PDB file of C-alpha atoms in Angstrom:
ATOM      1  CA  MET J 223     107.515  83.357 131.699  1.00  0.00           C
ATOM      2  CA  ALA J 224     107.720  85.801 128.781  1.00  0.00           C
ATOM      3  CA  VAL J 225     111.157  84.511 127.779  1.00  0.00           C
ATOM      4  CA  LEU J 226     109.999  80.894 128.009  1.00  0.00           C
ATOM      5  CA  VAL J 227     107.029  81.654 125.760  1.00  0.00           C
ATOM      6  CA  ALA J 228     109.361  83.430 123.334  1.00  0.00           C
ATOM      7  CA  LEU J 229     111.330  80.197 123.030  1.00  0.00           C
ATOM      8  CA  GLY J 230     108.182  78.708 121.503  1.00  0.00           C
ATOM      9  CA  ALA J 231     108.265  81.513 118.918  1.00  0.00           C
ATOM     10  CA  PHE J 232     111.923  80.614 118.261  1.00  0.00           C
ATOM     11  CA  LEU J 233     110.984  77.019 117.416  1.00  0.00           C
ATOM     12  CA  MET J 234     107.985  78.018 115.299  1.00  0.00           C
ATOM     13  CA  THR J 235     110.107  80.430 113.257  1.00  0.00           C
ATOM     14  CA  LEU J 236     112.618  77.690 112.506  1.00  0.00           C
ATOM     15  CA  ALA J 237     109.761  75.355 111.561  1.00  0.00           C
ATOM     16  CA  GLY J 238     108.461  77.940 109.083  1.00  0.00           C
ATOM     17  CA  GLY J 239     111.888  78.337 107.489  1.00  0.00           C
ATOM     18  CA  TRP J 240     112.376  74.569 107.306  1.00  0.00           C
ATOM     19  CA  THR J 241     109.023  74.231 105.518  1.00  0.00           C
ATOM     20  CA  ALA J 242     109.991  76.918 102.988  1.00  0.00           C
ATOM     21  CA  GLN J 243     113.191  74.987 102.170  1.00  0.00           C
ATOM     22  CA  ARG J 244     111.520  71.619 101.681  1.00  0.00           C
ATOM     23  CA  VAL J 245     108.928  72.589  99.085  1.00  0.00           C
ATOM     24  CA  THR J 246     111.175  74.054  96.387  1.00  0.00           C
ATOM     25  CA  ASP J 247     109.581  71.818  93.745  1.00  0.00           C
ATOM     26  CA  ARG J 248     106.327  73.714  94.365  1.00  0.00           C
ATOM     27  CA  ARG J 249     107.905  77.145  94.372  1.00  0.00           C
ATOM     28  CA  HIS J 250     104.840  78.889  92.969  1.00  0.00           C
ATOM     29  CA  LEU J 251     102.734  77.520  95.823  1.00  0.00           C
ATOM     30  CA  VAL J 252     105.365  78.570  98.361  1.00  0.00           C
ATOM     31  CA  LEU J 253     105.372  82.107  96.991  1.00  0.00           C
ATOM     32  CA  GLY J 254     101.579  82.223  96.769  1.00  0.00           C
ATOM     33  CA  LEU J 255     101.278  81.168 100.408  1.00  0.00           C
ATOM     34  CA  ALA J 256     104.021  83.595 101.474  1.00  0.00           C
ATOM     35  CA  GLY J 257     102.228  86.455  99.711  1.00  0.00           C
ATOM     36  CA  GLY J 258      98.965  85.600 101.444  1.00  0.00           C
ATOM     37  CA  LEU J 259     100.647  85.368 104.838  1.00  0.00           C
ATOM     38  CA  MET J 260     102.342  88.721 104.326  1.00  0.00           C
ATOM     39  CA  LEU J 261      99.108  90.373 103.165  1.00  0.00           C
ATOM     40  CA  GLY J 262      97.260  88.938 106.161  1.00  0.00           C
ATOM     41  CA  VAL J 263      99.927  90.066 108.618  1.00  0.00           C
ATOM     42  CA  VAL J 264      99.848  93.617 107.205  1.00  0.00           C
ATOM     43  CA  GLY J 265      96.093  94.101 106.900  1.00  0.00           C
ATOM     44  CA  LEU J 266      94.844  92.107 109.877  1.00  0.00           C
ATOM     45  CA  ASP J 267      97.661  92.404 112.417  1.00  0.00           C
ATOM     46  CA  LEU J 268     100.214  95.167 111.815  1.00  0.00           C
ATOM     47  CA  LEU J 269      97.954  98.023 110.681  1.00  0.00           C
ATOM     48  CA  PRO J 270      95.328  97.639 113.444  1.00  0.00           C
ATOM     49  CA  GLU J 271      98.094  97.515 116.064  1.00  0.00           C
ATOM     50  CA  ALA J 272      99.865 100.508 114.516  1.00  0.00           C
ATOM     51  CA  LEU J 273      96.672 102.605 114.411  1.00  0.00           C
ATOM     52  CA  ALA J 274      95.881 101.755 118.018  1.00  0.00           C
ATOM     53  CA  ALA J 275      99.390 102.535 119.258  1.00  0.00           C
ATOM     54  CA  ALA J 276     100.102 105.636 117.148  1.00  0.00           C
ATOM     55  CA  GLY J 277      96.628 107.131 116.942  1.00  0.00           C
ATOM     56  CA  ARG J 278      97.494 110.823 116.657  1.00  0.00           C
ATOM     57  CA  GLU J 279      96.843 112.561 113.349  1.00  0.00           C
ATOM     58  CA  VAL J 280      99.170 114.621 111.194  1.00  0.00           C
ATOM     59  CA  PHE J 281      97.308 117.101 108.976  1.00  0.00           C
ATOM     60  CA  GLY J 282      94.124 115.037 109.143  1.00  0.00           C
ATOM     61  CA  VAL J 283      95.703 111.609 108.543  1.00  0.00           C
ATOM     62  CA  PRO J 284      96.684 109.068 111.246  1.00  0.00           C
ATOM     63  CA  ALA J 285     100.452 109.050 111.713  1.00  0.00           C
ATOM     64  CA  ALA J 286     100.547 105.266 111.400  1.00  0.00           C
ATOM     65  CA  LEU J 287      98.975 105.435 107.927  1.00  0.00           C
ATOM     66  CA  LEU J 288     101.411 108.127 106.791  1.00  0.00           C
ATOM     67  CA  LEU J 289     104.295 105.912 107.877  1.00  0.00           C
ATOM     68  CA  PHE J 290     102.623 102.944 106.190  1.00  0.00           C
ATOM     69  CA  VAL J 291     102.605 104.800 102.852  1.00  0.00           C
ATOM     70  CA  ALA J 292     106.151 106.000 103.512  1.00  0.00           C
ATOM     71  CA  GLY J 293     107.271 102.413 104.086  1.00  0.00           C
ATOM     72  CA  PHE J 294     105.716 101.302 100.785  1.00  0.00           C
ATOM     73  CA  LEU J 295     107.430 104.118  98.884  1.00  0.00           C
ATOM     74  CA  LEU J 296     110.701 103.545 100.708  1.00  0.00           C
ATOM     75  CA  ALA J 297     110.747  99.870  99.729  1.00  0.00           C
ATOM     76  CA  HIS J 298     110.067 100.798  96.108  1.00  0.00           C
ATOM     77  CA  LEU J 299     112.775 103.462  96.122  1.00  0.00           C
ATOM     78  CA  VAL J 300     115.385 101.212  97.738  1.00  0.00           C
ATOM     79  CA  GLU J 301     114.704  98.382  95.301  1.00  0.00           C
ATOM     80  CA  ARG J 302     114.973 100.680  92.267  1.00  0.00           C
ATOM     81  CA  LEU J 303     118.175 102.315  93.507  1.00  0.00           C
ATOM     82  CA  LEU J 304     119.854  99.009  94.312  1.00  0.00           C
ATOM     83  CA  ALA J 305     118.771  97.424  91.029  1.00  0.00           C
ATOM     84  CA  HIS J 306     120.070 100.452  89.088  1.00  0.00           C
ATOM     85  CA  ARG J 307     123.399 100.315  90.902  1.00  0.00           C
ATOM     86  CA  GLN J 308     123.758  96.606  90.205  1.00  0.00           C
ATOM     87  CA  ALA J 309     123.006  97.111  86.497  1.00  0.00           C
ATOM     88  CA  ALA J 310     125.396 100.074  86.199  1.00  0.00           C
ATOM     89  CA  HIS J 311     128.262  98.045  87.637  1.00  0.00           C
ATOM     90  CA  GLY J 312     127.409  94.837  85.818  1.00  0.00           C
ATOM     91  CA  GLY J 313     126.645  93.177  89.134  1.00  0.00           C
ATOM     92  CA  GLY J 314     124.921  89.847  89.540  1.00  0.00           C
ATOM     93  CA  GLU J 315     121.238  90.463  89.916  1.00  0.00           C
ATOM     94  CA  HIS J 316     118.846  87.571  90.277  1.00  0.00           C
ATOM     95  CA  ASP J 317     116.148  87.863  87.603  1.00  0.00           C
ATOM     96  CA  GLY J 318     116.388  91.654  87.814  1.00  0.00           C
ATOM     97  CA  ARG J 319     116.381  91.685  91.617  1.00  0.00           C
ATOM     98  CA  ALA J 320     119.150  93.050  93.817  1.00  0.00           C
ATOM     99  CA  PRO J 321     120.135  90.606  96.611  1.00  0.00           C
ATOM    100  CA  GLU J 322     120.525  93.529  99.023  1.00  0.00           C
ATOM    101  CA  VAL J 323     116.781  94.120  98.840  1.00  0.00           C
ATOM    102  CA  GLY J 324     116.129  90.608 100.101  1.00  0.00           C
ATOM    103  CA  LEU J 325     118.582  91.065 102.966  1.00  0.00           C
ATOM    104  CA  THR J 326     117.060  94.437 103.852  1.00  0.00           C
ATOM    105  CA  ALA J 327     113.553  92.992 103.870  1.00  0.00           C
ATOM    106  CA  ALA J 328     114.680  90.031 105.962  1.00  0.00           C
ATOM    107  CA  GLY J 329     116.369  92.442 108.355  1.00  0.00           C
ATOM    108  CA  ALA J 330     113.056  94.269 108.728  1.00  0.00           C
ATOM    109  CA  MET J 331     111.424  90.910 109.516  1.00  0.00           C
ATOM    110  CA  VAL J 332     114.024  90.361 112.237  1.00  0.00           C
ATOM    111  CA  GLY J 333     113.218  93.779 113.685  1.00  0.00           C
ATOM    112  CA  HIS J 334     109.514  92.972 113.624  1.00  0.00           C
ATOM    113  CA  SER J 335     110.133  89.667 115.401  1.00  0.00           C
ATOM    114  CA  ALA J 336     112.086  91.489 118.105  1.00  0.00           C
ATOM    115  CA  MET J 337     109.062  93.757 118.570  1.00  0.00           C
ATOM    116  CA  ASP J 338     106.926  90.611 118.856  1.00  0.00           C
ATOM    117  CA  GLY J 339     109.100  89.570 121.778  1.00  0.00           C
ATOM    118  CA  VAL J 340     108.724  93.019 123.329  1.00  0.00           C
ATOM    119  CA  ALA J 341     104.944  92.693 122.928  1.00  0.00           C
ATOM    120  CA  ILE J 342     104.996  89.362 124.776  1.00  0.00           C
ATOM    121  CA  GLY J 343     106.993  90.817 127.646  1.00  0.00           C
ATOM    122  CA  ALA J 344     104.825  93.935 127.900  1.00  0.00           C
ATOM    123  CA  ALA J 345     101.622  91.857 127.839  1.00  0.00           C
ATOM    124  CA  PHE J 346     102.829  89.660 130.686  1.00  0.00           C
ATOM    125  CA  GLN J 347     103.520  92.810 132.686  1.00  0.00           C
ATOM    126  CA  VAL J 348      99.829  93.686 132.295  1.00  0.00           C
ATOM    127  CA  GLY J 349      98.644  90.231 133.362  1.00  0.00           C
ATOM    128  CA  GLY J 350      98.934  86.503 132.748  1.00  0.00           C
ATOM    129  CA  GLY J 351      95.787  86.267 130.616  1.00  0.00           C
ATOM    130  CA  MET J 352      96.851  89.126 128.375  1.00  0.00           C
ATOM    131  CA  GLY J 353     100.333  87.638 128.088  1.00  0.00           C
ATOM    132  CA  LEU J 354      99.056  84.238 127.000  1.00  0.00           C
ATOM    133  CA  ALA J 355      96.722  85.776 124.395  1.00  0.00           C
ATOM    134  CA  VAL J 356      99.511  87.838 122.836  1.00  0.00           C
ATOM    135  CA  ALA J 357     101.899  84.897 123.048  1.00  0.00           C
ATOM    136  CA  LEU J 358      99.449  82.687 121.130  1.00  0.00           C
ATOM    137  CA  ALA J 359      99.246  85.201 118.300  1.00  0.00           C
ATOM    138  CA  VAL J 360     103.014  85.706 118.176  1.00  0.00           C
ATOM    139  CA  VAL J 361     103.925  82.014 118.286  1.00  0.00           C
ATOM    140  CA  ALA J 362     101.374  81.160 115.588  1.00  0.00           C
ATOM    141  CA  HIS J 363     102.358  83.879 113.153  1.00  0.00           C
ATOM    142  CA  ASP J 364     106.088  83.382 113.771  1.00  0.00           C
ATOM    143  CA  PHE J 365     105.718  80.264 111.624  1.00  0.00           C
ATOM    144  CA  ALA J 366     104.717  82.655 108.847  1.00  0.00           C
ATOM    145  CA  ASP J 367     107.611  84.977 109.742  1.00  0.00           C
ATOM    146  CA  GLY J 368     110.163  82.179 109.387  1.00  0.00           C
ATOM    147  CA  PHE J 369     108.556  81.029 106.163  1.00  0.00           C
ATOM    148  CA  ASN J 370     108.617  84.552 104.740  1.00  0.00           C
ATOM    149  CA  THR J 371     112.128  85.408 105.942  1.00  0.00           C
ATOM    150  CA  TYR J 372     113.693  82.411 104.212  1.00  0.00           C
ATOM    151  CA  THR J 373     111.535  82.848 101.083  1.00  0.00           C
ATOM    152  CA  ILE J 374     112.262  86.577 100.654  1.00  0.00           C
ATOM    153  CA  THR J 375     116.013  86.191 101.200  1.00  0.00           C
ATOM    154  CA  SER J 376     116.224  83.333  98.699  1.00  0.00           C
ATOM    155  CA  LEU J 377     113.908  84.945  96.135  1.00  0.00           C
ATOM    156  CA  TYR J 378     116.320  87.842  95.673  1.00  0.00           C
ATOM    157  CA  GLY J 379     119.211  85.546  94.796  1.00  0.00           C
ATOM    158  CA  ASN J 380     121.027  85.328  98.119  1.00  0.00           C
ATOM    159  CA  ALA J 381     122.952  82.167  98.916  1.00  0.00           C
ATOM    160  CA  ARG J 382     121.312  79.506 101.085  1.00  0.00           C
ATOM    161  CA  ARG J 383     123.832  80.243 103.849  1.00  0.00           C
ATOM    162  CA  LYS J 384     122.653  83.859 104.052  1.00  0.00           C
ATOM    163  CA  ALA J 385     119.009  82.790 104.008  1.00  0.00           C
ATOM    164  CA  LEU J 386     119.656  80.411 106.915  1.00  0.00           C
ATOM    165  CA  LEU J 387     121.562  83.103 108.814  1.00  0.00           C
ATOM    166  CA  MET J 388     118.631  85.506 108.500  1.00  0.00           C
ATOM    167  CA  LEU J 389     116.245  82.728 109.507  1.00  0.00           C
ATOM    168  CA  PHE J 390     118.172  82.034 112.719  1.00  0.00           C
ATOM    169  CA  ALA J 391     118.376  85.761 113.460  1.00  0.00           C
ATOM    170  CA  ASP J 392     114.603  86.009 112.989  1.00  0.00           C
ATOM    171  CA  ALA J 393     114.078  83.020 115.301  1.00  0.00           C
ATOM    172  CA  ALA J 394     116.272  84.473 118.055  1.00  0.00           C
ATOM    173  CA  ALA J 395     114.783  87.973 117.828  1.00  0.00           C
ATOM    174  CA  PRO J 396     111.585  87.300 119.890  1.00  0.00           C
ATOM    175  CA  VAL J 397     113.660  85.835 122.722  1.00  0.00           C
ATOM    176  CA  VAL J 398     115.914  88.902 122.738  1.00  0.00           C
ATOM    177  CA  GLY J 399     112.896  91.223 122.560  1.00  0.00           C
ATOM    178  CA  ALA J 400     111.113  89.484 125.439  1.00  0.00           C
ATOM    179  CA  ALA J 401     114.266  89.597 127.577  1.00  0.00           C
ATOM    180  CA  SER J 402     114.678  93.324 126.880  1.00  0.00           C
ATOM    181  CA  THR J 403     111.368  94.110 128.592  1.00  0.00           C
ATOM    182  CA  LEU J 404     113.045  93.271 131.878  1.00  0.00           C
ATOM    183  CA  PHE J 405     115.104  96.458 131.469  1.00  0.00           C
ATOM    184  CA  VAL J 406     113.494  98.767 128.850  1.00  0.00           C
ATOM    185  CA  THR J 407     109.993  99.928 127.969  1.00  0.00           C
ATOM    186  CA  ILE J 408     109.405 101.166 124.401  1.00  0.00           C
ATOM    187  CA  PRO J 409     106.985 104.128 124.134  1.00  0.00           C
ATOM    188  CA  GLU J 410     103.690 103.038 122.604  1.00  0.00           C
ATOM    189  CA  GLY J 411     103.671 105.784 119.974  1.00  0.00           C
ATOM    190  CA  LEU J 412     107.134 104.880 118.708  1.00  0.00           C
ATOM    191  CA  LEU J 413     106.207 101.214 118.498  1.00  0.00           C
ATOM    192  CA  GLY J 414     103.040 102.034 116.545  1.00  0.00           C
ATOM    193  CA  GLY J 415     104.979 104.170 114.078  1.00  0.00           C
ATOM    194  CA  TYR J 416     107.461 101.388 113.465  1.00  0.00           C
ATOM    195  CA  LEU J 417     104.672  98.869 112.845  1.00  0.00           C
ATOM    196  CA  GLY J 418     103.073 101.199 110.294  1.00  0.00           C
ATOM    197  CA  LEU J 419     106.352 101.737 108.443  1.00  0.00           C
ATOM    198  CA  PHE J 420     107.155  98.022 108.411  1.00  0.00           C
ATOM    199  CA  GLY J 421     103.640  97.222 107.210  1.00  0.00           C
ATOM    200  CA  GLY J 422     104.173  99.409 104.149  1.00  0.00           C
ATOM    201  CA  VAL J 423     107.459  97.666 103.327  1.00  0.00           C
ATOM    202  CA  LEU J 424     105.876  94.250 103.713  1.00  0.00           C
ATOM    203  CA  LEU J 425     102.884  95.129 101.547  1.00  0.00           C
ATOM    204  CA  TYR J 426     105.159  96.354  98.754  1.00  0.00           C
ATOM    205  CA  LEU J 427     107.112  93.092  98.775  1.00  0.00           C
ATOM    206  CA  ALA J 428     103.940  91.015  98.755  1.00  0.00           C
ATOM    207  CA  ALA J 429     102.082  92.980  96.066  1.00  0.00           C
ATOM    208  CA  ALA J 430     104.931  94.017  93.780  1.00  0.00           C
ATOM    209  CA  GLU J 431     107.300  91.068  94.047  1.00  0.00           C
ATOM    210  CA  ILE J 432     106.100  87.895  95.769  1.00  0.00           C
ATOM    211  CA  LEU J 433     102.627  87.480  94.247  1.00  0.00           C
ATOM    212  CA  PRO J 434     103.580  88.455  90.654  1.00  0.00           C
ATOM    213  CA  GLU J 435     106.454  85.978  90.829  1.00  0.00           C
ATOM    214  CA  ALA J 436     104.127  83.273  92.144  1.00  0.00           C
ATOM    215  CA  HIS J 437     101.795  83.642  89.154  1.00  0.00           C
ATOM    216  CA  HIS J 438     104.449  84.279  86.505  1.00  0.00           C
ATOM    217  CA  ASP J 439     105.184  80.677  85.512  1.00  0.00           C
ATOM    218  CA  HIS J 440     102.253  78.949  87.181  1.00  0.00           C
ATOM    219  CA  PRO J 441      99.077  81.062  86.912  1.00  0.00           C
ATOM    220  CA  ALA J 442      97.089  78.199  88.432  1.00  0.00           C
ATOM    221  CA  ARG J 443      94.059  78.363  90.689  1.00  0.00           C
ATOM    222  CA  SER J 444      96.002  76.348  93.254  1.00  0.00           C
ATOM    223  CA  THR J 445      98.414  79.268  93.694  1.00  0.00           C
ATOM    224  CA  LEU J 446      95.508  81.644  94.292  1.00  0.00           C
ATOM    225  CA  LEU J 447      94.008  79.211  96.790  1.00  0.00           C
ATOM    226  CA  PHE J 448      97.292  79.098  98.708  1.00  0.00           C
ATOM    227  CA  THR J 449      97.321  82.906  98.817  1.00  0.00           C
ATOM    228  CA  VAL J 450      93.772  82.996 100.193  1.00  0.00           C
ATOM    229  CA  ALA J 451      94.715  80.266 102.687  1.00  0.00           C
ATOM    230  CA  GLY J 452      97.628  82.379 103.918  1.00  0.00           C
ATOM    231  CA  VAL J 453      95.346  85.351 104.584  1.00  0.00           C
ATOM    232  CA  ALA J 454      92.752  83.095 106.244  1.00  0.00           C
ATOM    233  CA  PHE J 455      95.388  81.576 108.523  1.00  0.00           C
ATOM    234  CA  ILE J 456      96.434  84.997 109.824  1.00  0.00           C
ATOM    235  CA  TRP J 457      92.759  85.943 110.273  1.00  0.00           C
ATOM    236  CA  LEU J 458      92.268  82.778 112.342  1.00  0.00           C
ATOM    237  CA  VAL J 459      95.305  83.558 114.491  1.00  0.00           C
ATOM    238  CA  VAL J 460      94.189  87.154 115.107  1.00  0.00           C
ATOM    239  CA  GLY J 461      90.632  86.005 115.889  1.00  0.00           C
ATOM    240  CA  ILE J 462      91.780  83.404 118.407  1.00  0.00           C
ATOM    241  CA  ALA J 463      94.061  85.873 120.156  1.00  0.00           C
ATOM    242  CA  SER J 464      91.501  88.690 120.375  1.00  0.00           C
TER     243      SER J 464
END
C-alpha cells in the first residue's frame, strides 16, 4: 500500500515540474510561488518535524535548530565557493550563479523526497489511518517539490535536459523511499537532524536567491500574492494532514 501511494507522489511531482515549464512567460510569478512554497515547507512542515524527531538539546539549543542554522550557512558557503571558482576560471555562470549550486539544491530535494517515501512507509507500519494522513501531506506537497526542483535547477543556468533529469529523480525518490521501509528503518533522531539541515538549505535558497530574483524585474503585488499563496497552500496541506 505504501508503494502504491508513493506512485501518486511520483505523478504529482511530475505535474509540478510540468507546470513550472509551461509558465516561463510569467517567470516572476513562478519564482514568487516557488519561494512561498519553499518558505511554507520549511517553516510549517520541515522544522516542526525535525524538532519532534530530534528533540535533544546541545548546549541549550535543540539539535534540529543547530543543524538548521548549519544548513543555511552551508548553502551560503557552497554558493560563494562555487561562484568564486567559476569566476576565477572564467567559467560560464548564469547571472552570477554557479550551475552546480542548482544541481546540489535539486539533489537535496531528491533526498528529501526519498525521506517523504520513508515517512509514508513508516506511517503505514503504525496504522492505516496514520499512513493515509501522511500520504495526503506528501502527495500534496510533492507538487511543490517538483515545481521547485525544476525551477531551482533552471534558475542556476542548467540545461533543460538536466532540469528534467533532476525532476524525474525527484519523482522516483518517494517510491524508492517507500520501498526501502520494507527492509530498513531509519532512526528517528537521524531523520530529524537531516530535516533540520535540509530546512536551512531550502530557506537560504528561498530568501537569498528565489524571492529576490522574483522581485528584481517585476516588483509587482501579483508576485507577492503568489508568494503568500504558496505559503498558504502548504499551511492548508499541513492542516488537512494533522
